[in-house]
mmCIF file of C-alpha atoms and ligand atoms in Angstrom:
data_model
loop_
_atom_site.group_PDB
_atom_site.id
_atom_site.type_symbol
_atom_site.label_atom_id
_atom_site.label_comp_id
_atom_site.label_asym_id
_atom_site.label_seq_id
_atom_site.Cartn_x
_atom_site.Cartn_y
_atom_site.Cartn_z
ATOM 1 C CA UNK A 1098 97.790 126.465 90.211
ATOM 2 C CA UNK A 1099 96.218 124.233 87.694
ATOM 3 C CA UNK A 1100 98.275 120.657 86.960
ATOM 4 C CA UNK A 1101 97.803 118.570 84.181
ATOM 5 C CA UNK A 1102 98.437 114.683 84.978
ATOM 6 C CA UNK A 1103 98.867 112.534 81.682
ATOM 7 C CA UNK A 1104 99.086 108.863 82.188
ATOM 8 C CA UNK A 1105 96.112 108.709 84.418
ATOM 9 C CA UNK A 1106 95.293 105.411 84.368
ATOM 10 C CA UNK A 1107 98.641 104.294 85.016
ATOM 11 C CA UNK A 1108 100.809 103.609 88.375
ATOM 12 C CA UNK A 1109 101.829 106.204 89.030
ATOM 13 C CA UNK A 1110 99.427 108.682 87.512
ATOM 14 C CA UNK A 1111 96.679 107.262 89.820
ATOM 15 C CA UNK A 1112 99.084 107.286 92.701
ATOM 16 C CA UNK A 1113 99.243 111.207 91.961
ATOM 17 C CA UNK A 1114 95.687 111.303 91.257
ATOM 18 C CA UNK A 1115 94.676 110.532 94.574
ATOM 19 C CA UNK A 1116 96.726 112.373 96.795
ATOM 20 C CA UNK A 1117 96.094 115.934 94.691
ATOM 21 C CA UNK A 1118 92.321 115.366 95.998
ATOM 22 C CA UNK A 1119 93.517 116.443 99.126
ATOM 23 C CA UNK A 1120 95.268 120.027 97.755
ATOM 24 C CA UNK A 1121 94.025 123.196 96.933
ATOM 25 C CA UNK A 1122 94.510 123.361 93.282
ATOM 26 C CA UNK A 1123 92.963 122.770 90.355
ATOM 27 C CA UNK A 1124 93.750 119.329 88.604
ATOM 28 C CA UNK A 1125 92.973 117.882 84.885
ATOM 29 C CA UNK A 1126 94.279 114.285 84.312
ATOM 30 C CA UNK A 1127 94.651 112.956 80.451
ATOM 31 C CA UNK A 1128 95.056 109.502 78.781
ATOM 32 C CA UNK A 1129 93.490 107.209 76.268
ATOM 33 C CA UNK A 1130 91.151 104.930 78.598
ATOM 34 C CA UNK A 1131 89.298 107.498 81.160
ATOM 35 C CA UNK A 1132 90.419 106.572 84.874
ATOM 36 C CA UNK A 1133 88.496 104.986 87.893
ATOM 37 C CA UNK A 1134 90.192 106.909 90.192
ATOM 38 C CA UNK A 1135 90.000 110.763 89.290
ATOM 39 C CA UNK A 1136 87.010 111.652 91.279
ATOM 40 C CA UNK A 1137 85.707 115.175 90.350
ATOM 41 C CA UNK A 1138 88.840 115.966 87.878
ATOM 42 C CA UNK A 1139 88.280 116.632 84.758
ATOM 43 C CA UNK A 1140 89.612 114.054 81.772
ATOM 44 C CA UNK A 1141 90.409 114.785 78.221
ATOM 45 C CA UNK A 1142 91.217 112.079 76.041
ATOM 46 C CA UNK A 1143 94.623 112.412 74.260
ATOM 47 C CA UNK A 1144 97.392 109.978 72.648
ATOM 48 C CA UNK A 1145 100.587 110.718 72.961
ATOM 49 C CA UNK A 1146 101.500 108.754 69.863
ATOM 50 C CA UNK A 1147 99.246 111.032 67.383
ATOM 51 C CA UNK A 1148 99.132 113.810 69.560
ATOM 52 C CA UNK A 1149 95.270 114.210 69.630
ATOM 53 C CA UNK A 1150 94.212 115.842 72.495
ATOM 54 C CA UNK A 1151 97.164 117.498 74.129
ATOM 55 C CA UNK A 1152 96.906 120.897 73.229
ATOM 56 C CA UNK A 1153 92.832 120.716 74.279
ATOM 57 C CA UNK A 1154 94.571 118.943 77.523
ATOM 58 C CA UNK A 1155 97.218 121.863 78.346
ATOM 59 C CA UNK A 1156 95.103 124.578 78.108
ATOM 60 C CA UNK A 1157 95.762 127.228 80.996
ATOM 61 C CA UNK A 1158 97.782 124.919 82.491
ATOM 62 C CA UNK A 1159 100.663 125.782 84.825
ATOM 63 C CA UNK A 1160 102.367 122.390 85.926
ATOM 64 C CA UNK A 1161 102.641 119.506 83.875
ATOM 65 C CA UNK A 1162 103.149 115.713 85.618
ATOM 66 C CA UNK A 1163 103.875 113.765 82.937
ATOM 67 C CA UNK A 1164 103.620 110.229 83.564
ATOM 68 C CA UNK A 1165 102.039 109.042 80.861
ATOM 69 C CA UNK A 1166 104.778 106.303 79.291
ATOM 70 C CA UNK A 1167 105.235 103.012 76.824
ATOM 71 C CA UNK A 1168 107.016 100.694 77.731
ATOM 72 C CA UNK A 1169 106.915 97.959 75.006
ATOM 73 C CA UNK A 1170 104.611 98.946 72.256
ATOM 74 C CA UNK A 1171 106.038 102.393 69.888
ATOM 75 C CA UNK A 1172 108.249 103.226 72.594
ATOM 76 C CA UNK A 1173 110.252 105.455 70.747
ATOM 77 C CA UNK A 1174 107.448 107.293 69.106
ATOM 78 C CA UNK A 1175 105.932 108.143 72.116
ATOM 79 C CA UNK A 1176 108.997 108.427 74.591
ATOM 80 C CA UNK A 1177 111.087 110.722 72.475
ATOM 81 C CA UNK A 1178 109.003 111.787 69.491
ATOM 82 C CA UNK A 1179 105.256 112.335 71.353
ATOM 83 C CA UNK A 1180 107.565 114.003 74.027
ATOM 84 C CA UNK A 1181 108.862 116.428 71.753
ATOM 85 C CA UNK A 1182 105.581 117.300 69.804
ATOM 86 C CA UNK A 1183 104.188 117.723 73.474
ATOM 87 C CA UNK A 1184 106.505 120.002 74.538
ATOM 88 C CA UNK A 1185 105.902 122.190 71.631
ATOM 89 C CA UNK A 1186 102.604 122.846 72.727
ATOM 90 C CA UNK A 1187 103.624 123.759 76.389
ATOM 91 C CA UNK A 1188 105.321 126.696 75.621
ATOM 92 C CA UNK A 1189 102.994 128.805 78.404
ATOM 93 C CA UNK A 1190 104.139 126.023 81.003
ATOM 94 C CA UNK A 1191 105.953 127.060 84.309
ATOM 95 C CA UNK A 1192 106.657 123.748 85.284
ATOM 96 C CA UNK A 1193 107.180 120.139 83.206
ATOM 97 C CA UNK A 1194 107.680 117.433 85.668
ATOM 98 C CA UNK A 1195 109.633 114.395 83.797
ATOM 99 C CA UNK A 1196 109.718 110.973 86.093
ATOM 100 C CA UNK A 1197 112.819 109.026 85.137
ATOM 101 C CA UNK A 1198 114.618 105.715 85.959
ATOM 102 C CA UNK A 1199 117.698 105.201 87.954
ATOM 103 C CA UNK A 1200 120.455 103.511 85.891
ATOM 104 C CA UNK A 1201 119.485 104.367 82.502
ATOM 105 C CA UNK A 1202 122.284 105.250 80.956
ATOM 106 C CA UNK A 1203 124.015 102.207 82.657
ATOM 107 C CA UNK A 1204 121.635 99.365 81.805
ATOM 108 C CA UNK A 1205 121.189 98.488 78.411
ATOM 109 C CA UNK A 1206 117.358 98.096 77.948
ATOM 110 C CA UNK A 1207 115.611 100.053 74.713
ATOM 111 C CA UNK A 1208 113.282 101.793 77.094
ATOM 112 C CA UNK A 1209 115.624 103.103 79.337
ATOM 113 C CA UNK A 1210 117.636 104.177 75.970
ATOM 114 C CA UNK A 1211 114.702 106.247 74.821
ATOM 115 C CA UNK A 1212 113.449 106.930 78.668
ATOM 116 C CA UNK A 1213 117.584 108.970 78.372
ATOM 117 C CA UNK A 1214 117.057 110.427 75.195
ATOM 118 C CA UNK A 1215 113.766 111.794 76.303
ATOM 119 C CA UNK A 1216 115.894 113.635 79.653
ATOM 120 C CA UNK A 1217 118.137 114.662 77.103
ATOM 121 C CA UNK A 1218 115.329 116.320 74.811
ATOM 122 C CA UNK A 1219 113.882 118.097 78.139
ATOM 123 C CA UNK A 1220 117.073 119.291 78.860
ATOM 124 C CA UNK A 1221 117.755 121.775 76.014
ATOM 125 C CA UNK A 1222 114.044 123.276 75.537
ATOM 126 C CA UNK A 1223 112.955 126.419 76.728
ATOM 127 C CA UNK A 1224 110.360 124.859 79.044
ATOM 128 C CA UNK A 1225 111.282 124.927 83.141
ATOM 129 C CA UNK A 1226 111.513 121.617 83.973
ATOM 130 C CA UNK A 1227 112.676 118.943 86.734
ATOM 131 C CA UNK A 1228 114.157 115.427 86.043
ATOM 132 C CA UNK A 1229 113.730 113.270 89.117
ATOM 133 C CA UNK A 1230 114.618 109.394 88.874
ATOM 134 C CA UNK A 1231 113.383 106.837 90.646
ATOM 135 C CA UNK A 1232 114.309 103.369 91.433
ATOM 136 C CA UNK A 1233 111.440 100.498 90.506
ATOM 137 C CA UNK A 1234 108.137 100.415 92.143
ATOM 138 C CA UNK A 1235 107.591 97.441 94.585
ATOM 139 C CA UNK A 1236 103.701 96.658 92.597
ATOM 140 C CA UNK A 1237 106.120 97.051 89.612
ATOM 141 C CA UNK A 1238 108.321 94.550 90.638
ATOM 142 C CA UNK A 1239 106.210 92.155 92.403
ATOM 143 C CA UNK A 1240 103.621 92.362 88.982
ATOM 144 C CA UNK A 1241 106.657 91.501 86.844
ATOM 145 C CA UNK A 1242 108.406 88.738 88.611
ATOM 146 C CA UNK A 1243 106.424 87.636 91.512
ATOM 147 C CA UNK A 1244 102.908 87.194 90.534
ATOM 148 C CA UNK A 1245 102.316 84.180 89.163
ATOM 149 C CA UNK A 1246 103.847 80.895 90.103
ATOM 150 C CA UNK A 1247 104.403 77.772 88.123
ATOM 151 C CA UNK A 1248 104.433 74.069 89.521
ATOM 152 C CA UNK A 1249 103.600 75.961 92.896
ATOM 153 C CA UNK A 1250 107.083 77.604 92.091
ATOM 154 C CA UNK A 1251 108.567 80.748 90.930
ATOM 155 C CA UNK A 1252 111.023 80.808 88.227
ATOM 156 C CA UNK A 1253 113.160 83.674 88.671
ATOM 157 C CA UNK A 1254 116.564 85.452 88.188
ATOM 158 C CA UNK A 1255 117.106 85.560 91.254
ATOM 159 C CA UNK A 1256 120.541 87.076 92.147
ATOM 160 C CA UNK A 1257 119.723 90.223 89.948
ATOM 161 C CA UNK A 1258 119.120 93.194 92.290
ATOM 162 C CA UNK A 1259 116.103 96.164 93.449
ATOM 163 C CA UNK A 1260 115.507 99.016 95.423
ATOM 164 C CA UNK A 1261 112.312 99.334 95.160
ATOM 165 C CA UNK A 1262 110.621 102.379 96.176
ATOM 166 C CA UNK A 1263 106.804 102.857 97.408
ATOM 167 C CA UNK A 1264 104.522 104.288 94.340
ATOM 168 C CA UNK A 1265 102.957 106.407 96.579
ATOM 169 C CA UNK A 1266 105.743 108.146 98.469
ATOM 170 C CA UNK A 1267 107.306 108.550 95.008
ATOM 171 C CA UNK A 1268 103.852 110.343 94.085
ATOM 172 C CA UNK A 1269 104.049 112.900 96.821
ATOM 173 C CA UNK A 1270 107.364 113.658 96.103
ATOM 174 C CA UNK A 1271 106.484 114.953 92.529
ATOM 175 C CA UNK A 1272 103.622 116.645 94.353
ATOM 176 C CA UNK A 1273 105.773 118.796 96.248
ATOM 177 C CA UNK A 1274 107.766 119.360 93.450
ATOM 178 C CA UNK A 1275 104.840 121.467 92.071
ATOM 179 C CA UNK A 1276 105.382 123.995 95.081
ATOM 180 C CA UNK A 1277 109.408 124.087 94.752
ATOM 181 C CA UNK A 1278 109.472 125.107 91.231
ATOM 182 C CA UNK A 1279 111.569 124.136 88.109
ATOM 183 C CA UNK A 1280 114.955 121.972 89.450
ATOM 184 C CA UNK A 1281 116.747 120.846 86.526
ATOM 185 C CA UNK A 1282 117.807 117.215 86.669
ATOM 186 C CA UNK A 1283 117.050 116.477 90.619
ATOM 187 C CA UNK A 1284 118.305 114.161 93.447
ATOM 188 C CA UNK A 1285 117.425 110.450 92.905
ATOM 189 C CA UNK A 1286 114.238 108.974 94.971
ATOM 190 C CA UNK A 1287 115.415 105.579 95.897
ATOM 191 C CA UNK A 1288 113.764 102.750 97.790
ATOM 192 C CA UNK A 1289 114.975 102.387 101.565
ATOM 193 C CA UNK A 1290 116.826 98.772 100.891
ATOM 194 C CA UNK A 1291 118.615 96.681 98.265
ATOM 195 C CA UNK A 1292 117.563 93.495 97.953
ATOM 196 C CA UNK A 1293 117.848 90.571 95.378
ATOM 197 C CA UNK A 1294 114.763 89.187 93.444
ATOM 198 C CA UNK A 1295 115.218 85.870 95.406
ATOM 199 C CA UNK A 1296 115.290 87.593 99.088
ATOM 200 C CA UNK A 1297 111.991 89.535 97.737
ATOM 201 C CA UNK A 1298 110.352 86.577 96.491
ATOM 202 C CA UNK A 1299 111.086 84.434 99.955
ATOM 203 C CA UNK A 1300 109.641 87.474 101.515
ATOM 204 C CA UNK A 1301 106.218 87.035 100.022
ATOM 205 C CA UNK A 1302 106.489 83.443 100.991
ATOM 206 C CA UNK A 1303 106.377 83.852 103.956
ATOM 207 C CA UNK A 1304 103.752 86.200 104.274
ATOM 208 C CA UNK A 1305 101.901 84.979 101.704
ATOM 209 C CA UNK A 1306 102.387 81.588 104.154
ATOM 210 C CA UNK A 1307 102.255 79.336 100.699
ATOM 211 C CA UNK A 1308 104.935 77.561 100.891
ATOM 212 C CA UNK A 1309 106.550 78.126 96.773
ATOM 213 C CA UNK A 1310 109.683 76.962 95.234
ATOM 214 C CA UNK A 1311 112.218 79.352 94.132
ATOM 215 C CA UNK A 1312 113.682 78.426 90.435
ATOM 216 C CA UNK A 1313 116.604 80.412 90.235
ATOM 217 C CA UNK A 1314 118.252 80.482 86.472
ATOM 218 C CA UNK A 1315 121.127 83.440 85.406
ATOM 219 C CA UNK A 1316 120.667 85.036 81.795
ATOM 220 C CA UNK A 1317 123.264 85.948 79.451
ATOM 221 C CA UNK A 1318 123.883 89.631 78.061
ATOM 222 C CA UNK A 1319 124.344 93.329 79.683
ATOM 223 C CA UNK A 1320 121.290 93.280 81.004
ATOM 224 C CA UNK A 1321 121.023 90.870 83.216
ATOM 225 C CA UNK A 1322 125.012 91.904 84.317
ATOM 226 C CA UNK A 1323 123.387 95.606 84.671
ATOM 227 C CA UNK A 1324 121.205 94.462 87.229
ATOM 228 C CA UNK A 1325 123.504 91.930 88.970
ATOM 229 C CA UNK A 1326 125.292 94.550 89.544
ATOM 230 C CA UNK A 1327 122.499 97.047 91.152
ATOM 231 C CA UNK A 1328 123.144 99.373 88.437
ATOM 232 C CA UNK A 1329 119.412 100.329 89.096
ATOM 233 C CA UNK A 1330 120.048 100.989 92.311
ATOM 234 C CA UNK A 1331 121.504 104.437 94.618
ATOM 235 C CA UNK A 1332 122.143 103.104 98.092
ATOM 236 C CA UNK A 1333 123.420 107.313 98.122
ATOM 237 C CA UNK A 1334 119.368 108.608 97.719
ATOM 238 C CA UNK A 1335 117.501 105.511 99.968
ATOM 239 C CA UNK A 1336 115.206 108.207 100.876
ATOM 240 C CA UNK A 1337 111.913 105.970 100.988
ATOM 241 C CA UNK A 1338 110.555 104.632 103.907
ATOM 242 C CA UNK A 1339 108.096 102.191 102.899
ATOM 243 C CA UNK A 1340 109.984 98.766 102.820
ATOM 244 C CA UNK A 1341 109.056 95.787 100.082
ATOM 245 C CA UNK A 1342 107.948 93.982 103.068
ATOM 246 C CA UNK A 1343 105.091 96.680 104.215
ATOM 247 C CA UNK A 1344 104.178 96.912 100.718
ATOM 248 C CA UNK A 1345 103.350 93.193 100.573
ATOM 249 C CA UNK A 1346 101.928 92.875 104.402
ATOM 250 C CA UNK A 1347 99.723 96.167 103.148
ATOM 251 C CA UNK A 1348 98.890 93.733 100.422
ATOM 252 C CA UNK A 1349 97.689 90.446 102.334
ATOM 253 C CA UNK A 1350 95.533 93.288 104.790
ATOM 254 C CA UNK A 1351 93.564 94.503 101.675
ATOM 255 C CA UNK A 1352 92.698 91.163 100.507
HETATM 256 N N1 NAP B 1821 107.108 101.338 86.973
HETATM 257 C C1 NAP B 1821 108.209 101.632 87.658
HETATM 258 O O1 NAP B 1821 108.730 100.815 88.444
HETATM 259 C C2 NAP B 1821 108.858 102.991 87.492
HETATM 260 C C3 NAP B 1821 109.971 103.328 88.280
HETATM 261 C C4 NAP B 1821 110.551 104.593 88.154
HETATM 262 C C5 NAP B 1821 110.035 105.501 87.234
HETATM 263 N N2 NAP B 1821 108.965 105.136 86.460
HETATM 264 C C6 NAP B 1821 108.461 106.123 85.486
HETATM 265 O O2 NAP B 1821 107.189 106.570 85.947
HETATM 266 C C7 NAP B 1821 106.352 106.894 84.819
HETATM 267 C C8 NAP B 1821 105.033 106.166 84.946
HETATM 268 O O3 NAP B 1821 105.268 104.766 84.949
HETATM 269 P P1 NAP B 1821 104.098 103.744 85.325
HETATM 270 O O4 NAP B 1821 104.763 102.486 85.755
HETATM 271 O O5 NAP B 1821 103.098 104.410 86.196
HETATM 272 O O6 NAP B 1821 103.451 103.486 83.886
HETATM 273 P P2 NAP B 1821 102.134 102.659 83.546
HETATM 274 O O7 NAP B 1821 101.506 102.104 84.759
HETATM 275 O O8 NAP B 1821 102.500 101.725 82.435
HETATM 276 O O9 NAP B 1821 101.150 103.784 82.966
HETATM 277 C C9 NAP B 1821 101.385 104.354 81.726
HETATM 278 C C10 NAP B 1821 100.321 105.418 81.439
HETATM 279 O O10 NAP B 1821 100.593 105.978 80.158
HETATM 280 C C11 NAP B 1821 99.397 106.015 79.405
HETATM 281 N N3 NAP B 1821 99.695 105.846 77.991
HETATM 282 C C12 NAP B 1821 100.274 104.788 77.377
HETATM 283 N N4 NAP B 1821 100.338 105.001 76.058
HETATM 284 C C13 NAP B 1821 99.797 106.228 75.838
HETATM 285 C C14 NAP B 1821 99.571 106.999 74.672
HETATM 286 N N5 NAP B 1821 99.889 106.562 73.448
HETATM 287 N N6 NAP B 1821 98.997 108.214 74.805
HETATM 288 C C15 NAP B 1821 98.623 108.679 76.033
HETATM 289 N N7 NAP B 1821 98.815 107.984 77.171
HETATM 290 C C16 NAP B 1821 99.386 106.772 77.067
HETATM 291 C C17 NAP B 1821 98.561 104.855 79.940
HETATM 292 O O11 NAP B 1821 97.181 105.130 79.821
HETATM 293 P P3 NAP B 1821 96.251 104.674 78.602
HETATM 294 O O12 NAP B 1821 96.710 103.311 78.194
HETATM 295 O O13 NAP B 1821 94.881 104.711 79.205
HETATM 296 O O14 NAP B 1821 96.438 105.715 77.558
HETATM 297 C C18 NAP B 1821 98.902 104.881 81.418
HETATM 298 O O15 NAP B 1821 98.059 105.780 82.090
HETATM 299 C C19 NAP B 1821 107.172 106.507 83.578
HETATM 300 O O16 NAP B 1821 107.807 107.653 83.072
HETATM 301 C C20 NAP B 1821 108.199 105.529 84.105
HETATM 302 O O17 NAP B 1821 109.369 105.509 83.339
HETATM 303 C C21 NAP B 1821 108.352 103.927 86.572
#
């Protein structure tokens, strides 16, 4: 089986990356930058925005992993339109494996808008595909919120909630997707506990052992009510095991 990983350098790409260098199968990863982490797998440069580089990318290939993904810059280009021109050079493909978002259609957020329309586009093509959402990674989550602090405090909305799941468990699991075949839209993969931003941030406190502040303010608008109201969360599908709290105590052993 030959699988082609697009967002290499990314999250969750690398996540992927590195655990298909233990398995029997042949692997070629694409993005713009070329990735630290790919070992002996081959790289092809391609853009999802232009295209360039994604039919050279697909050649012969059986399983796609497509985690390639822009959040804030073209989103909409390259979530729904690159998407589409992609597809319609996999039409040899046995398997296109889409990673989504929990919530999306609940939460209004223009990437999780276009992250939907992009399910939606997957959907009603010919290619065999599987749809499997996921709550927010805990690097995700800890890079957005909880990495910097200001007047040795953080300033964060903290009553909005997570479940965030372990980038590497969430990696496997689209690995063994590549042996189960084509599922349609999938069970959710969510994160083994709900907790709010302030519960996660007093966590790193204190095993960070720097004592912080916590600024807590609320924001206005359906966002912020979205995820006050864990609409990004599936306490149904807490099917990781890796708690927020390993993640960070993984964290301070690395150091
Ligand atoms: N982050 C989360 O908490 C989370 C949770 C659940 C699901 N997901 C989903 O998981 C997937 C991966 O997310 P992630 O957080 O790993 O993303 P990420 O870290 O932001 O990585 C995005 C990847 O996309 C590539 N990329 C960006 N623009 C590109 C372009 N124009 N052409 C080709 N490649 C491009 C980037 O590489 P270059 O810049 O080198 O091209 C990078 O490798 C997404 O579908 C996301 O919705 C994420």
């Amino acid at each position: 089986m030959k699988i082609l990983v697009t967002g290499s350098t990314g999250q969750l790409g690398s996540a992927v990356l590195h655990q298909l260098k233990d398995r029997k199968c042949s692997v070629i990863m694409t993005s713009r930058r070329k990735p630290l982490c790919g070992g002996d797998f081959d790289w092809i440069y391609s853009d999802m925005l232009s295209g360039q580089g994604l039919e050279e990318a697909s050649k012969d290939v059986d399983v796609v992993i497509h985690t390639a993904t822009s959040p804030m810059k073209k989103t909409k280009e390259i979530e729904v339109a690159g998407l589409s021109n992609f597809l319609s050079k996999l039409t040899h493909i046995k398997h296109f494996i889409y990673p989504s978002i929990v919530g999306i259609e609940d939460i209004p957020f223009k990437y999780y808008k276009y992250k939907y329309e992009a399910e939606e586009l997957l959907k009603q093509s010919p290619i065999p595909y599987t749809i499997v959402r996921a709550t927010q990674f805990h690097s995700f989550v800890d890079s957005l919120f909880l990495s910097k602090t200001l007047l040795k405090g953080y300033f964060i909305p903290g009553n909005i909630k997570f479940q965030t799941v372990d980038v590497g468990e969430f990696a496997n699991h689209l690995i063994n997707l590549t042996d189960k075949g084509p599922q349609g839209k999938t069970a959710e993969f969510a994160g083994p506990k709900i907790m709010t931003l302030r519960e996660m941030a007093d966590l790193k406190i204190g095993i960070n052992n720097k004592p912080s502040r916590i600024y807590n303010f609320s924001l206005p608008g359906g966002l912020y009510k979205a995820l006050l109201d864990g609409k990004n969360t599936n306490p149904m599908q807490n099917v990781g095991t890796v708690t927020f709290e390993d993640y960070l105590r993984k964290k301070v052993t690395e150091r």
